[in-house]
Amino acid sequence: MNIDNARKEIDLIDGEILSLFARRMALGGEIGKMKEAAGLPVENSEREREILLKITRESGVELQNSARILFSTLFELSKSYQRSHKVVESGFPEKIVSALENTPALFPASAKVACCGVPGAYAQLATDRLFQLADITYFNDFGAVFQAVEKGLCRYGILPIENSTAGTIDQVYDLMLDHHFYIVRSCRLQVKHALLLPPGAEIADIKEVISHEQGLKQCVGFLKSLGNIKTVTAGSTAMAAKIVSSSGRKDIAAIASVECAGIYQLKIAADNIQDKDSNYTRFICISREPEIYPGAAKISIMGTLPHKPGSLYRLLARFAVLGVNLTKLESRPKRNENFEYMFYFDFEASMASPELRMLLSELVSDGNFTFLGNYAEITA
């Protein structure tokens, strides 16, 4: 047999597989209807386990893993097809549909907004990209921003969530577990750091550099070029600039935005000192209630998965069946729970899709996942 003959035989086999697959899915759909009529759940993990054990025994050692993956995928496709014909009674879809219908066509030009830090912080720059003119209230830490939104002190809160150079903002992810909120928009802000000195100081005088932890991480190369310099962390890059401005010293500097130079009367000794020019920080805009504006094309959810082999794979397969593109998957250890993790997902999709609403409704109804928002992301 040559390669052409082998391919022809494979084509014939593929045709048989497709025909059998269509028959299997049709039967699965009928079973789904009978399950719904009888009030039975779509999931039957015990039967799946029995079939997988049988397949493993009969497939031979060489094909065991491949056969198990193949049939696990078939199970997920079949269950997804059954769910697509099932009516899920949950307040979740109605709440989201209400947000879709009642959210205004345009994102607000102005609002009362909570930010972490002081004037000149990158959170303020992100706010200025999201709103034409925001009434900003500054807070000392990220937790206070969450609380300001929860308590209704501010309609929105702006929080950094990840940086393209330094990675995720761990503190914000941890705080997400403790607060109730929705993401209504996000902004990818290009971060350009500068070394700011007190008037009259020179780089050669500097013995100490102050900045936010992320700012220091993003400028490691430049800091090394300064030699034996002490680094000190501040609550934000803008706070670092404020500290340097009020210190009265000539031997300290701040890593912050160039905007901070004008605000705090400092001089720019060097600009664009970040390690990478493609240095972006992603900020989220949160609110107390869901708001879904036209053009929302990103969805975020957060939740836990059972400690079972393949549980993450099975969830991802359900999204894959709907053609959803996953853009971020983050796992965070749950506090006070040994080896328990919270998963954070970003994916490109819209809640306008009934099939996706059905899937998210099931995840939320099970109590394992929280819907965080459907929103648009801008790049500034």
Coordinates of N, CA and C in Angstrom, one line a residue, residues 158-256:
I158 N -11.4 52.1 39.4 CA -10.4 51.7 38.4 C -9.2 51.0 39.1
L159 N -8.9 49.8 38.6 CA -7.9 48.9 39.3 C -7.0 48.3 38.2
P160 N -5.7 48.2 38.5 CA -4.8 47.5 37.6 C -4.9 46.0 37.8
I161 N -4.9 45.2 36.8 CA -5.1 43.8 37.0 C -3.9 43.0 36.4
E162 N -3.2 43.5 35.4 CA -2.0 42.8 34.9 C -1.2 43.7 34.1
N163 N 0.1 43.4 34.0 CA 1.1 44.1 33.2 C 1.8 43.2 32.3
S164 N 2.1 43.7 31.1 CA 2.6 42.8 30.0 C 4.1 42.4 30.4
T165 N 4.7 43.2 31.3 CA 6.1 42.8 31.6 C 6.2 42.1 33.0
A166 N 5.5 42.6 34.0 CA 5.6 42.1 35.3 C 4.6 41.1 35.7
G167 N 3.6 40.9 34.8 CA 2.6 39.9 35.1 C 1.4 40.4 35.8
T168 N 0.7 39.5 36.5 CA -0.6 39.8 37.2 C -0.3 40.6 38.5
I169 N -1.3 41.4 38.8 CA -1.3 42.2 40.1 C -1.9 41.3 41.1
D170 N -1.1 40.6 41.8 CA -1.6 39.5 42.8 C -2.6 40.1 43.8
Q171 N -2.3 41.3 44.3 CA -3.1 41.8 45.4 C -4.6 42.0 44.9
V172 N -4.7 42.5 43.6 CA -6.0 42.7 43.1 C -6.8 41.4 42.9
Y173 N -6.1 40.4 42.3 CA -6.7 39.1 42.2 C -7.2 38.5 43.5
D174 N -6.4 38.7 44.5 CA -6.8 38.2 45.8 C -8.0 38.9 46.4
L175 N -8.0 40.2 46.2 CA -9.2 41.0 46.7 C -10.5 40.7 45.9
M176 N -10.3 40.2 44.7 CA -11.5 39.8 43.9 C -12.3 38.7 44.6
L177 N -11.7 37.9 45.4 CA -12.4 36.8 46.1 C -13.2 37.4 47.3
D178 N -13.0 38.6 47.7 CA -13.6 39.1 48.9 C -14.7 40.1 48.6
H179 N -14.9 40.5 47.3 CA -15.8 41.6 47.0 C -16.7 41.3 45.9
H180 N -17.9 41.9 45.9 CA -18.9 41.7 44.9 C -18.8 42.9 44.0
F181 N -18.7 42.6 42.7 CA -18.5 43.7 41.7 C -18.7 43.2 40.3
Y182 N -18.8 44.1 39.3 CA -18.9 43.7 37.9 C -17.9 44.5 37.1
I183 N -17.3 43.9 36.1 CA -16.4 44.7 35.2 C -17.3 45.2 34.1
V184 N -17.2 46.6 33.9 CA -18.0 47.2 32.9 C -17.2 47.7 31.7
R185 N -15.9 47.8 31.9 CA -15.0 48.2 30.8 C -13.6 48.0 31.2
S186 N -12.7 47.9 30.3 CA -11.2 47.8 30.6 C -10.4 48.6 29.6
C187 N -9.2 48.9 30.1 CA -8.3 49.7 29.3 C -6.9 49.2 29.3
R188 N -6.3 49.0 28.2 CA -4.9 48.7 28.1 C -4.1 50.0 27.9
L189 N -3.4 50.4 28.9 CA -2.6 51.6 28.9 C -1.2 51.4 28.7
Q190 N -0.6 52.0 27.8 CA 0.9 51.9 27.6 C 1.6 52.7 28.7
V191 N 2.4 52.0 29.4 CA 3.1 52.6 30.6 C 4.5 53.0 30.2
K192 N 4.8 54.3 30.4 CA 6.1 54.9 30.1 C 6.6 55.5 31.4
H193 N 7.7 54.9 31.9 CA 8.2 55.3 33.2 C 9.3 56.4 33.0
A194 N 9.5 57.3 33.9 CA 10.5 58.2 33.9 C 11.2 58.3 35.3
L195 N 12.5 58.7 35.3 CA 13.2 58.9 36.6 C 13.1 60.3 36.9
L196 N 12.5 60.6 38.0 CA 12.2 62.0 38.5 C 13.0 62.4 39.7
L197 N 13.7 63.5 39.6 CA 14.6 64.0 40.6 C 14.1 65.3 41.2
P198 N 14.5 65.6 42.4 CA 14.2 66.9 43.0 C 15.0 68.0 42.2
P199 N 14.5 69.2 42.2 CA 15.2 70.3 41.5 C 16.6 70.4 42.0
G200 N 17.6 70.6 41.1 CA 18.9 70.7 41.5 C 19.7 69.5 41.7
A201 N 19.0 68.3 41.8 CA 19.7 67.0 41.9 C 20.2 66.5 40.6
E202 N 21.2 65.6 40.6 CA 21.7 65.0 39.4 C 21.6 63.4 39.6
I203 N 21.7 62.7 38.5 CA 21.6 61.2 38.7 C 22.8 60.7 39.5
A204 N 23.9 61.3 39.4 CA 25.1 60.9 40.2 C 24.9 61.0 41.7
D205 N 23.9 61.9 42.1 CA 23.7 62.1 43.5 C 22.8 61.0 44.1
I206 N 22.1 60.3 43.3 CA 21.0 59.4 43.7 C 21.5 58.2 44.4
K207 N 21.0 57.9 45.6 CA 21.4 56.7 46.4 C 20.2 55.8 46.6
E208 N 19.0 56.4 46.4 CA 17.7 55.6 46.7 C 16.7 56.0 45.6
V209 N 16.0 54.9 45.1 CA 14.9 55.1 44.1 C 13.6 54.5 44.7
I210 N 12.6 55.3 44.7 CA 11.3 54.9 45.2 C 10.3 54.7 44.1
S211 N 9.5 53.7 44.2 CA 8.4 53.5 43.2 C 7.5 52.4 43.7
H212 N 6.4 52.2 43.0 CA 5.5 51.0 43.3 C 6.3 49.8 42.9
E213 N 6.0 48.7 43.6 CA 6.6 47.4 43.3 C 6.7 47.1 41.8
Q214 N 5.5 47.3 41.1 CA 5.4 47.0 39.7 C 6.4 47.9 38.9
G215 N 6.4 49.2 39.3 CA 7.3 50.1 38.6 C 8.8 49.7 38.7
L216 N 9.2 49.2 39.9 CA 10.5 48.7 40.0 C 10.8 47.5 39.2
K217 N 9.9 46.6 39.2 CA 10.0 45.4 38.4 C 10.1 45.7 36.9
Q218 N 9.4 46.7 36.5 CA 9.4 47.0 35.0 C 10.6 47.8 34.6
C219 N 11.5 48.2 35.5 CA 12.7 49.0 35.2 C 14.0 48.4 35.7
V220 N 14.0 47.1 35.8 CA 15.2 46.4 36.4 C 16.5 46.8 35.6
G221 N 16.4 46.7 34.3 CA 17.6 47.0 33.5 C 18.1 48.4 33.8
F222 N 17.3 49.4 33.8 CA 17.7 50.8 34.1 C 18.3 50.9 35.5
L223 N 17.6 50.3 36.5 CA 18.1 50.4 37.8 C 19.5 49.8 38.0
K224 N 19.8 48.7 37.3 CA 21.1 48.1 37.3 C 22.2 49.0 36.8
S225 N 21.8 49.8 35.8 CA 22.7 50.7 35.2 C 23.1 51.8 36.1
L226 N 22.3 52.1 37.2 CA 22.7 53.1 38.2 C 23.7 52.6 39.2
G227 N 24.0 51.3 39.2 CA 24.9 50.8 40.2 C 24.3 50.4 41.5
N228 N 25.0 50.6 42.6 CA 24.5 50.2 43.9 C 23.5 51.1 44.4
I229 N 22.2 51.0 44.0 CA 21.2 51.9 44.4 C 20.2 51.1 45.2
K230 N 19.7 51.7 46.3 CA 18.7 51.1 47.2 C 17.3 51.4 46.6
T231 N 16.5 50.4 46.6 CA 15.1 50.6 46.1 C 14.1 50.4 47.2
V232 N 13.1 51.3 47.2 CA 12.1 51.3 48.2 C 10.7 51.3 47.6
T233 N 9.8 50.5 48.1 CA 8.5 50.5 47.5 C 7.6 51.5 48.1
A234 N 6.7 52.0 47.3 CA 5.6 53.0 47.7 C 4.3 52.4 47.3
G235 N 3.2 53.1 47.8 CA 1.9 52.6 47.5 C 1.5 52.7 46.0
S236 N 2.1 53.7 45.3 CA 1.9 53.9 43.9 C 3.1 54.6 43.3
T237 N 3.2 54.7 42.0 CA 4.3 55.4 41.4 C 4.1 56.9 41.7
A238 N 2.9 57.4 41.7 CA 2.6 58.8 41.9 C 2.9 59.1 43.4
M239 N 2.6 58.2 44.3 CA 2.9 58.4 45.7 C 4.4 58.5 45.9
A240 N 5.2 57.8 45.1 CA 6.6 57.8 45.2 C 7.1 59.2 44.8
A241 N 6.5 59.8 43.7 CA 6.9 61.1 43.3 C 6.5 62.2 44.4
K242 N 5.4 62.0 45.0 CA 5.0 62.9 46.1 C 6.0 62.8 47.2
I243 N 6.4 61.6 47.6 CA 7.4 61.5 48.7 C 8.7 62.2 48.4
V244 N 9.2 62.0 47.2 CA 10.4 62.6 46.8 C 10.3 64.1 46.8
S245 N 9.2 64.6 46.3 CA 8.9 66.1 46.3 C 9.0 66.7 47.6
S246 N 8.4 66.0 48.6 CA 8.3 66.6 50.0 C 9.4 66.2 50.9
S247 N 10.4 65.4 50.4 CA 11.4 64.9 51.3 C 12.5 65.9 51.7
G248 N 12.7 66.9 50.8 CA 13.8 67.9 51.0 C 15.2 67.3 50.8
R249 N 15.3 66.1 50.3 CA 16.5 65.4 50.0 C 16.9 65.6 48.5
K250 N 18.2 65.5 48.3 CA 18.7 65.5 46.9 C 19.3 64.2 46.4
D251 N 19.2 63.2 47.3 CA 19.8 61.9 47.0 C 18.8 60.8 46.7
I252 N 17.5 61.2 46.5 CA 16.5 60.2 46.2 C 15.8 60.6 44.9
A253 N 15.2 59.6 44.3 CA 14.5 59.8 43.0 C 13.2 58.9 43.0
A254 N 12.4 59.2 42.1 CA 11.1 58.4 41.9 C 11.0 57.8 40.5
I255 N 10.5 56.6 40.4 CA 10.1 56.1 39.1 C 8.6 56.3 39.0
A256 N 8.2 57.2 38.0 CA 6.8 57.5 37.9 C 6.5 58.0 36.5

